[in-house]
Amino acid sequence: MDFNLILALSFLFIPISLFVYQLFFGHLLKHDTWYVSIVGIGFNLSVALTFFYRVFFNHPDDVFLHESFNWLTTGNFNLDLGIFIDNIAAIMLLVVSLVSFLVHLYSSEYMRGDSRFSRYYAFLGLFTFSMNGIVLADSITMIYIFWELVGLSSYLIIGFWFEKNSAASASKKAFLTNRVGDIGMFIGIMMIYFVGETHSFNLADIIEKVKTTEIDSTYLTIAGILIFMGAVGKSAQLPLHIWLPDAMAGPTPASAMIHAATMVAAGVYLTLRIFPILTFDALTYIAFTGACTALFASIIAITQNDIKKVLAYSTVSQLGYMVLAVGVGSYMAAFFHLVTHAMFKACLFLASGSVIHSMHHSLHELHDHDTDPQDMRNMGGLKNKMPITYLGMLITTLAIAGVPFFSGFVSKDAILAGTLAHYFDHGGFTIFFPIAGFGAATITAFYMFRLIFLTFHGKPKNEDIYKHLHESPKVMTVPLIVLSALSLGLFYTGSLNPLSDGSHGWFTKAVGNGHNYVIKLDSHHNESHADTHDIHHGEAHGYDNHHTPSSDYSFTEHVSHAAHAAHYTAMYLSLTVAGLGILLSFLFYQVNKLNPDSFARFFNMFKLYDLSKNKFYIDEIYSNILYKPFMFWSSIFSKIDWDYYDQTFIDSIGKITLFTSEKSTKVDYNWLDQKVVDGFGNLANYMSLKMKKLQGGVVQSYILGGLVAIILITLIVQQI
Amino acid sequence: MDNLQIYLLLSSLLFSLGIYAVISRQNAVAILMGIELVLNSANINFIAFNRFTSTLNHLDGHIFAIFVIVLAAAEAAVALAIIINLFKNIGSVNVDDASELKG
Amino acid sequence: MGEIIFLGLVVIIATSATWVVVSPNLVHSAVSLLVTLFGVAGLYVFLYADFLAATQVVIYVGGILVLIIFGVMLTNKIDKPVIESDSSNKIIGALISGFIFSILSIIIIQTKWPVLANNTEGPSTVELIGRLILGKYLLPFELISILLLAALIGAALLARKKAVIEEVLESGIENNEEIHNSEENDKNDDEDSNEALEENEDKKVEGEDVDG
């Protein structure tokens, strides 16, 4: 067996065996059982690092490993499962393993003393297994299988403290919303399978099929959008985003892993994998979804008071960014943002977990069980008490706001450049994309700094709680340090220029621009950009470029070139909007020059404040349009089935049977038995009683009888 | 005036009277008397037929009648012995009382 | 003349036979039977059966009828007149006997009997009967004598007084008052006295008198 294959398979086997171990034997070691998990995940991390090492030397199209085996065959239907590792998969593996490792480390302290400690680690193992499965999958059905498993793990983790009503219903909501998206995904998968001549689920085969045969573009659009529906569900895009904020009822480190870094990124990862077969219309639809989500979620996040809810909505918004990037064709930007977002969002969540953990302990010492430890209005001035947490959170907030020197700036900048380029190309209504992008950037900066100011700056709102706060133990702060270090832009761009776009860094080189075999450029584009291509050739250096201005000038190349051209415009704009957001936030919350309440009332004249606070009433709308009518009809049907059909109809059959059986018993017993059968006996009895009298014992009567008989015989004979 | 038929009629009268006695008399001895009447009627028949339908050289009827008389005697003896026994056992010769075989 | 006697005989026979079967008094019927038998004997004479008439008188009247009278006497209480109760079978009996009589008469009247024309009187039948008995009908004669013997023995056996052991056994097993009564009656009849009821067994065991 290929050694690489064994290493690759260890990504799957180690976490699942950890799951089984922790589930059945985890209770043996009590608290020390986390050492077992961390060793396993640590091994995975080291393997991921070895794979990652090779990324530096590989071309985007090179494949490390591709092995598959036939899982089941029925007639013409084949299902293969296999492992496929290329550059993107290797980077994702590292991200997943790293975040998983840090979360395992962090949770040992955060979940200390919990009664179901080993079960928590079991679920973490299950989740890691499922996520690795998605990353390593080589066929779309394998992605689907592990997709569902990831949904299951998320259900188990969110509902970890299932005694709480909010956690139990949130986990159900998460799973069901996911399933709604998966319906579309499944139909899309089947549509892709059956089109064309060869039928295969393998990603490489599908891409090959699309490359070589002509497929009706409407069909492909629909298939692409349907598969994207799965990403909508998993990555909490606009219609199906409802589960992510509620999912904050789960333990914070798990939220960090699942809902910040990895699971929600699976949707984007899927979209990247099927990028080659998406048509232009599908991409436009995807871009719309992403833009709306980004803007929408950021508006809601402004008014939230729970620290985790703010981070949840910011996750939704950032995912919108990634999806938007895919929609405008910036393959590389989307993946870049995915990686950087994983780092800084995980750090944000872990830091907030540290804050909550500290608040919790302080409230516990005060024997106060009513105050919410997650409410930012109860915090304030924490930076003196929890310096490391503060530092970690500050660095990553700068990253998410898009401040130079930090990774978030580079990735967000790439996305925004892509949207601008898209607009420049197509014009018209696509102006919406850059507007949404830049608008969401402003608002993101605003509310993230609001979080910092409310939590860590200013005077403490509650002196008693403040007194008892303390910094978290090292086990919890070390992950913060690692992740915030990874949020510095340095790591990705490879240059110390804070304003560079990373186009010469290892990341860009490793990931490449992706391929799209469906969208064909018309000749107009071909020529006009052939020129800029040449001009740019002069400016750019070291750009690994082996395409000539000829007919194989592809869509993605075109997009990347356009983005590169729009880079500077985007950069200036994004710096402006980020600065504006931070400034506003500073004015509102740090120096209190502007009163947030009066602004809230002002906006409320247009009902905007209420809309934002109440999440645009989406949950209520769904409840009234979907849940309530459904429950209404369901109760009607249940009433028909239970009251009418079961009770009346079926029970009445039973009652009729009972009734007939009673009657038949009566007939059988009273009539048949008593009268007919006994009647024979009674008749015989009666006859014998009468006949008995014949035997009088007196001989004379016998003689008499004989004589009578003789006479009768005589008479009869005489007649004859 | 004496032709065969008058004798036969007489004997049939005796016969039916005898039957009547057997059927309806309650005393056992009376029944016995009835039986004697029946036997006598048979005898009259034999003799009458002998007289009117065969020559006087053939007296088979008479022989028969003699035998009948002998039999009647034997039977009367035995019957009376039985009646005596019956009287010893149940104290009366009323045939209605002799109904131990009553069903 | 002869016909008047004949008719008279017929009437006598008929009436006396009727009285035999109808009379409630047993002795009356026995006597009527006597008269009937005598009448039948007379009838035999008319039928030229002289021997048989004599035989009839001697055996039937002198033997059988005496026996019957013995039976009457032996089986009734002598201090009471022998009256028997009404039988329930009278009507049916009358009907049946009437029916039989009518049928027979119809047959008799309607049949053409093969009557021989001239049958005059012949010699006495005694010799002829004697010849026939020891000639043609020898076997029946012998058989009948054996039959008589058997009847004799049987009658004697039936009518004898039981042995002492048999009586003890019987009275011990059965608690029939009638038996007691009958034995009482027997004793009364034999000893011709009225005795109170006492333990028969003791008497029997002690007692002795064997009435042959």
Short mmCIF file of N, CA and C in Angstrom, two decimals, chain C residues 17-136:
data_model
loop_
_atom_site.label_atom_id
_atom_site.label_comp_id
_atom_site.label_asym_id
_atom_site.label_seq_id
_atom_site.Cartn_x
_atom_site.Cartn_y
_atom_site.Cartn_z
N ALA C 17 -120.39 -68.58 27.82
CA ALA C 17 -119.04 -68.06 27.49
C ALA C 17 -118.98 -66.56 27.76
N THR C 18 -120.04 -65.89 27.39
CA THR C 18 -120.08 -64.45 27.67
C THR C 18 -119.98 -64.16 29.16
N TRP C 19 -120.73 -64.96 29.93
CA TRP C 19 -120.70 -64.72 31.34
C TRP C 19 -119.35 -65.04 31.94
N VAL C 20 -118.63 -65.98 31.35
CA VAL C 20 -117.27 -66.28 31.83
C VAL C 20 -116.41 -65.03 31.78
N VAL C 21 -116.48 -64.37 30.65
CA VAL C 21 -115.53 -63.27 30.49
C VAL C 21 -116.02 -61.96 31.09
N VAL C 22 -117.27 -61.87 31.37
CA VAL C 22 -117.78 -60.59 31.82
C VAL C 22 -117.99 -60.55 33.31
N SER C 23 -118.14 -61.67 33.88
CA SER C 23 -118.53 -61.66 35.30
C SER C 23 -117.43 -61.14 36.19
N PRO C 24 -117.81 -60.24 37.08
CA PRO C 24 -116.82 -59.75 38.03
C PRO C 24 -116.48 -60.78 39.09
N ASN C 25 -117.39 -61.60 39.36
CA ASN C 25 -117.15 -62.60 40.38
C ASN C 25 -116.43 -63.78 39.77
N LEU C 26 -115.31 -64.16 40.39
CA LEU C 26 -114.45 -65.16 39.79
C LEU C 26 -115.08 -66.54 39.82
N VAL C 27 -115.74 -66.79 40.89
CA VAL C 27 -116.35 -68.13 41.01
C VAL C 27 -117.47 -68.30 39.99
N HIS C 28 -118.16 -67.15 39.78
CA HIS C 28 -119.21 -67.22 38.75
C HIS C 28 -118.61 -67.58 37.41
N SER C 29 -117.49 -66.96 37.10
CA SER C 29 -116.92 -67.27 35.78
C SER C 29 -116.43 -68.70 35.73
N ALA C 30 -115.93 -69.20 36.83
CA ALA C 30 -115.48 -70.61 36.82
C ALA C 30 -116.67 -71.54 36.55
N VAL C 31 -117.73 -71.23 37.23
CA VAL C 31 -118.93 -72.10 37.04
C VAL C 31 -119.45 -71.95 35.62
N SER C 32 -119.45 -70.73 35.11
CA SER C 32 -119.90 -70.53 33.73
C SER C 32 -119.02 -71.30 32.77
N LEU C 33 -117.77 -71.33 33.09
CA LEU C 33 -116.87 -72.09 32.23
C LEU C 33 -117.26 -73.56 32.25
N LEU C 34 -117.61 -74.02 33.42
CA LEU C 34 -118.07 -75.41 33.52
C LEU C 34 -119.23 -75.65 32.58
N VAL C 35 -120.20 -74.75 32.64
CA VAL C 35 -121.38 -74.89 31.78
C VAL C 35 -120.98 -74.85 30.32
N THR C 36 -120.09 -73.93 30.00
CA THR C 36 -119.65 -73.84 28.60
C THR C 36 -119.00 -75.12 28.14
N LEU C 37 -118.21 -75.68 28.96
CA LEU C 37 -117.51 -76.89 28.55
C LEU C 37 -118.47 -78.05 28.36
N PHE C 38 -119.42 -78.05 29.25
CA PHE C 38 -120.44 -79.08 29.06
C PHE C 38 -121.18 -78.89 27.75
N GLY C 39 -121.46 -77.63 27.47
CA GLY C 39 -122.16 -77.34 26.22
C GLY C 39 -121.35 -77.77 25.02
N VAL C 40 -120.08 -77.52 25.09
CA VAL C 40 -119.20 -77.88 23.97
C VAL C 40 -119.17 -79.39 23.81
N ALA C 41 -119.18 -80.06 24.94
CA ALA C 41 -119.22 -81.54 24.85
C ALA C 41 -120.49 -82.00 24.13
N GLY C 42 -121.61 -81.34 24.46
CA GLY C 42 -122.84 -81.68 23.77
C GLY C 42 -122.72 -81.43 22.28
N LEU C 43 -122.08 -80.35 21.96
CA LEU C 43 -121.88 -80.00 20.56
C LEU C 43 -121.07 -81.08 19.84
N TYR C 44 -120.10 -81.59 20.57
CA TYR C 44 -119.32 -82.66 19.95
C TYR C 44 -120.21 -83.85 19.59
N VAL C 45 -121.12 -84.10 20.47
CA VAL C 45 -122.02 -85.24 20.17
C VAL C 45 -122.72 -84.99 18.85
N PHE C 46 -123.23 -83.76 18.67
CA PHE C 46 -123.90 -83.43 17.41
C PHE C 46 -122.99 -83.61 16.22
N LEU C 47 -121.67 -83.46 16.51
CA LEU C 47 -120.72 -83.56 15.41
C LEU C 47 -120.19 -84.98 15.26
N TYR C 48 -120.94 -85.91 15.78
CA TYR C 48 -120.58 -87.34 15.67
C TYR C 48 -119.22 -87.62 16.29
N ALA C 49 -118.76 -86.81 17.28
CA ALA C 49 -117.46 -87.07 17.92
C ALA C 49 -117.72 -87.54 19.32
N ASP C 50 -118.09 -88.82 19.40
CA ASP C 50 -118.52 -89.35 20.70
C ASP C 50 -117.35 -89.46 21.66
N PHE C 51 -116.27 -90.04 21.19
CA PHE C 51 -115.12 -90.21 22.07
C PHE C 51 -114.65 -88.88 22.61
N LEU C 52 -114.66 -87.91 21.67
CA LEU C 52 -114.14 -86.62 22.07
C LEU C 52 -115.05 -85.94 23.07
N ALA C 53 -116.30 -86.15 22.92
CA ALA C 53 -117.20 -85.56 23.90
C ALA C 53 -116.91 -86.10 25.28
N ALA C 54 -116.73 -87.41 25.33
CA ALA C 54 -116.44 -88.03 26.62
C ALA C 54 -115.11 -87.52 27.16
N THR C 55 -114.14 -87.50 26.26
CA THR C 55 -112.83 -87.02 26.70
C THR C 55 -112.94 -85.59 27.23
N GLN C 56 -113.70 -84.79 26.50
CA GLN C 56 -113.88 -83.40 26.91
C GLN C 56 -114.43 -83.35 28.32
N VAL C 57 -115.48 -84.08 28.57
CA VAL C 57 -116.09 -84.03 29.90
C VAL C 57 -115.11 -84.48 30.95
N VAL C 58 -114.50 -85.59 30.70
CA VAL C 58 -113.62 -86.18 31.73
C VAL C 58 -112.43 -85.27 31.99
N ILE C 59 -111.73 -84.93 30.91
CA ILE C 59 -110.46 -84.21 31.14
C ILE C 59 -110.71 -82.73 31.40
N TYR C 60 -111.43 -82.13 30.51
CA TYR C 60 -111.59 -80.70 30.60
C TYR C 60 -112.36 -80.32 31.85
N VAL C 61 -113.54 -80.85 31.92
CA VAL C 61 -114.37 -80.47 33.06
C VAL C 61 -113.81 -81.06 34.34
N GLY C 62 -113.58 -82.37 34.31
CA GLY C 62 -113.18 -83.04 35.53
C GLY C 62 -111.77 -82.73 35.96
N GLY C 63 -110.89 -82.42 35.07
CA GLY C 63 -109.51 -82.17 35.47
C GLY C 63 -109.17 -80.70 35.48
N ILE C 64 -109.27 -80.13 34.31
CA ILE C 64 -108.79 -78.75 34.16
C ILE C 64 -109.65 -77.77 34.94
N LEU C 65 -110.93 -77.95 34.82
CA LEU C 65 -111.79 -77.01 35.51
C LEU C 65 -111.62 -77.11 37.01
N VAL C 66 -111.47 -78.33 37.52
CA VAL C 66 -111.23 -78.53 38.95
C VAL C 66 -109.93 -77.82 39.35
N LEU C 67 -108.95 -78.00 38.49
CA LEU C 67 -107.68 -77.32 38.75
C LEU C 67 -107.86 -75.81 38.82
N ILE C 68 -108.66 -75.33 37.88
CA ILE C 68 -108.90 -73.89 37.85
C ILE C 68 -109.62 -73.45 39.12
N ILE C 69 -110.55 -74.23 39.54
CA ILE C 69 -111.25 -73.86 40.76
C ILE C 69 -110.32 -73.92 41.96
N PHE C 70 -109.45 -74.90 41.95
CA PHE C 70 -108.42 -74.94 42.99
C PHE C 70 -107.63 -73.64 42.98
N GLY C 71 -107.24 -73.26 41.78
CA GLY C 71 -106.48 -72.03 41.66
C GLY C 71 -107.24 -70.85 42.20
N VAL C 72 -108.51 -70.77 41.83
CA VAL C 72 -109.34 -69.68 42.34
C VAL C 72 -109.36 -69.69 43.86
N MET C 73 -109.59 -70.86 44.37
CA MET C 73 -109.66 -70.94 45.83
C MET C 73 -108.34 -70.59 46.49
N LEU C 74 -107.24 -71.10 45.95
CA LEU C 74 -105.95 -70.94 46.60
C LEU C 74 -105.44 -69.50 46.55
N THR C 75 -105.89 -68.77 45.55
CA THR C 75 -105.25 -67.46 45.36
C THR C 75 -106.13 -66.30 45.79
N ASN C 76 -107.07 -66.60 46.59
CA ASN C 76 -107.89 -65.50 47.06
C ASN C 76 -108.14 -65.62 48.53
N LYS C 77 -108.39 -64.44 49.12
CA LYS C 77 -108.75 -64.49 50.53
C LYS C 77 -110.16 -65.03 50.64
N ILE C 78 -110.34 -66.01 51.46
CA ILE C 78 -111.63 -66.68 51.45
C ILE C 78 -112.67 -65.95 52.29
N ASP C 79 -112.24 -64.98 53.04
CA ASP C 79 -113.27 -64.28 53.82
C ASP C 79 -113.88 -63.12 53.08
N LYS C 80 -113.36 -62.92 51.92
CA LYS C 80 -113.93 -61.83 51.13
C LYS C 80 -114.45 -62.40 49.84
N PRO C 81 -115.49 -61.83 49.31
CA PRO C 81 -115.88 -62.31 47.98
C PRO C 81 -114.87 -61.85 46.94
N VAL C 82 -114.66 -62.71 46.00
CA VAL C 82 -113.63 -62.36 45.01
C VAL C 82 -114.21 -61.42 43.95
N ILE C 83 -114.03 -60.16 44.23
CA ILE C 83 -114.51 -59.17 43.26
C ILE C 83 -113.26 -58.48 42.71
N GLU C 84 -113.22 -58.41 41.46
CA GLU C 84 -112.05 -57.71 40.94
C GLU C 84 -112.46 -56.33 40.42
N SER C 85 -111.49 -55.46 40.43
CA SER C 85 -111.78 -54.06 40.01
C SER C 85 -111.89 -53.98 38.50
N ASP C 86 -112.38 -52.83 38.09
CA ASP C 86 -112.55 -52.64 36.65
C ASP C 86 -111.19 -52.57 35.95
N SER C 87 -111.19 -53.19 34.86
CA SER C 87 -109.95 -53.11 34.08
C SER C 87 -109.99 -51.93 33.13
N SER C 88 -108.88 -51.37 32.90
CA SER C 88 -108.84 -50.22 31.98
C SER C 88 -108.85 -50.64 30.54
N ASN C 89 -108.67 -51.91 30.34
CA ASN C 89 -108.54 -52.37 28.96
C ASN C 89 -109.86 -52.84 28.37
N LYS C 90 -110.93 -52.65 29.13
CA LYS C 90 -112.18 -53.26 28.68
C LYS C 90 -112.61 -52.78 27.32
N ILE C 91 -112.56 -51.49 27.17
CA ILE C 91 -113.09 -50.93 25.92
C ILE C 91 -112.25 -51.37 24.74
N ILE C 92 -111.01 -51.27 24.95
CA ILE C 92 -110.13 -51.66 23.83
C ILE C 92 -110.30 -53.14 23.55
N GLY C 93 -110.38 -53.90 24.64
CA GLY C 93 -110.55 -55.33 24.47
C GLY C 93 -111.82 -55.64 23.69
N ALA C 94 -112.89 -54.91 24.09
CA ALA C 94 -114.14 -55.15 23.38
C ALA C 94 -114.01 -54.81 21.92
N LEU C 95 -113.38 -53.69 21.68
CA LEU C 95 -113.21 -53.28 20.30
C LEU C 95 -112.45 -54.32 19.50
N ILE C 96 -111.37 -54.73 20.10
CA ILE C 96 -110.52 -55.65 19.35
C ILE C 96 -111.21 -56.98 19.13
N SER C 97 -111.81 -57.47 20.20
CA SER C 97 -112.45 -58.79 20.03
C SER C 97 -113.62 -58.69 19.08
N GLY C 98 -114.34 -57.57 19.17
CA GLY C 98 -115.43 -57.38 18.22
C GLY C 98 -114.91 -57.36 16.80
N PHE C 99 -113.81 -56.67 16.67
CA PHE C 99 -113.22 -56.55 15.34
C PHE C 99 -112.80 -57.91 14.80
N ILE C 100 -112.13 -58.64 15.66
CA ILE C 100 -111.69 -59.98 15.23
C ILE C 100 -112.90 -60.82 14.86
N PHE C 101 -113.90 -60.74 15.72
CA PHE C 101 -115.10 -61.57 15.46
C PHE C 101 -115.74 -61.18 14.14
N SER C 102 -115.80 -59.89 13.90
CA SER C 102 -116.46 -59.48 12.67
C SER C 102 -115.66 -59.92 11.46
N ILE C 103 -114.40 -59.80 11.54
CA ILE C 103 -113.59 -60.22 10.39
C ILE C 103 -113.75 -61.70 10.14
N LEU C 104 -113.65 -62.41 11.24
CA LEU C 104 -113.77 -63.87 11.07
C LEU C 104 -115.12 -64.24 10.51
N SER C 105 -116.14 -63.57 11.01
CA SER C 105 -117.47 -63.94 10.51
C SER C 105 -117.61 -63.61 9.05
N ILE C 106 -117.06 -62.48 8.70
CA ILE C 106 -117.14 -62.13 7.28
C ILE C 106 -116.47 -63.18 6.44
N ILE C 107 -115.29 -63.61 6.92
CA ILE C 107 -114.56 -64.63 6.17
C ILE C 107 -115.39 -65.92 6.09
N ILE C 108 -115.90 -66.24 7.24
CA ILE C 108 -116.63 -67.53 7.29
C ILE C 108 -117.85 -67.49 6.36
N ILE C 109 -118.55 -66.36 6.41
CA ILE C 109 -119.80 -66.32 5.64
C ILE C 109 -119.49 -66.29 4.15
N GLN C 110 -118.44 -65.57 3.84
CA GLN C 110 -118.20 -65.35 2.41
C GLN C 110 -117.45 -66.46 1.72
N THR C 111 -116.86 -67.35 2.48
CA THR C 111 -116.07 -68.40 1.84
C THR C 111 -116.95 -69.55 1.41
N LYS C 112 -116.61 -70.05 0.24
CA LYS C 112 -117.33 -71.25 -0.17
C LYS C 112 -116.56 -72.44 0.36
N TRP C 113 -117.20 -73.04 1.41
CA TRP C 113 -116.48 -74.16 2.02
C TRP C 113 -116.71 -75.42 1.19
N PRO C 114 -115.63 -76.21 1.00
CA PRO C 114 -115.82 -77.46 0.21
C PRO C 114 -116.50 -78.56 1.04
N VAL C 115 -117.75 -78.35 1.18
CA VAL C 115 -118.49 -79.30 2.06
C VAL C 115 -118.85 -80.55 1.28
N LEU C 116 -118.59 -81.64 1.91
CA LEU C 116 -118.98 -82.91 1.27
C LEU C 116 -120.51 -83.10 1.40
N ALA C 117 -121.06 -83.62 0.40
CA ALA C 117 -122.53 -83.61 0.33
C ALA C 117 -123.15 -84.53 1.36
N ASN C 118 -122.92 -85.74 1.19
CA ASN C 118 -123.61 -86.64 2.14
C ASN C 118 -122.60 -87.23 3.09
N ASN C 119 -122.73 -86.78 4.27
CA ASN C 119 -121.92 -87.32 5.34
C ASN C 119 -122.83 -87.86 6.42
N THR C 120 -123.02 -89.11 6.30
CA THR C 120 -123.93 -89.71 7.29
C THR C 120 -123.14 -90.17 8.47
N GLU C 121 -123.91 -90.58 9.48
CA GLU C 121 -123.21 -91.02 10.69
C GLU C 121 -122.54 -92.35 10.43
N GLY C 122 -121.47 -92.58 11.14
CA GLY C 122 -120.74 -93.82 10.95
C GLY C 122 -120.69 -94.58 12.25
N PRO C 123 -119.79 -95.52 12.31
CA PRO C 123 -119.67 -96.30 13.55
C PRO C 123 -119.04 -95.45 14.63
N SER C 124 -118.87 -95.99 15.73
CA SER C 124 -118.23 -95.26 16.81
C SER C 124 -116.80 -94.95 16.44
N THR C 125 -116.43 -93.80 16.89
CA THR C 125 -115.11 -93.35 16.46
C THR C 125 -113.99 -93.87 17.34
N VAL C 126 -114.33 -94.50 18.42
CA VAL C 126 -113.29 -94.89 19.38
C VAL C 126 -112.25 -95.79 18.77
N GLU C 127 -112.74 -96.80 18.09
CA GLU C 127 -111.78 -97.77 17.53
C GLU C 127 -110.88 -97.10 16.52
N LEU C 128 -111.51 -96.28 15.75
CA LEU C 128 -110.72 -95.61 14.71
C LEU C 128 -109.67 -94.70 15.32
N ILE C 129 -110.08 -94.03 16.34
CA ILE C 129 -109.13 -93.13 17.00
C ILE C 129 -107.99 -93.94 17.60
N GLY C 130 -108.34 -95.07 18.23
CA GLY C 130 -107.32 -95.91 18.80
C GLY C 130 -106.32 -96.37 17.75
N ARG C 131 -106.86 -96.78 16.60
CA ARG C 131 -105.98 -97.26 15.53
C ARG C 131 -105.06 -96.15 15.07
N LEU C 132 -105.63 -94.93 14.97
CA LEU C 132 -104.83 -93.81 14.48
C LEU C 132 -103.74 -93.45 15.48
N ILE C 133 -104.12 -93.43 16.75
CA ILE C 133 -103.12 -93.03 17.75
C ILE C 133 -101.93 -93.96 17.74
N LEU C 134 -102.22 -95.25 17.66
CA LEU C 134 -101.10 -96.18 17.71
C LEU C 134 -100.61 -96.57 16.33
N GLY C 135 -101.04 -95.88 15.37
CA GLY C 135 -100.64 -96.18 14.01
C GLY C 135 -99.96 -94.99 13.38
N LYS C 136 -100.82 -94.19 12.86
CA LYS C 136 -100.30 -93.05 12.10
C LYS C 136 -99.69 -91.99 13.00
#
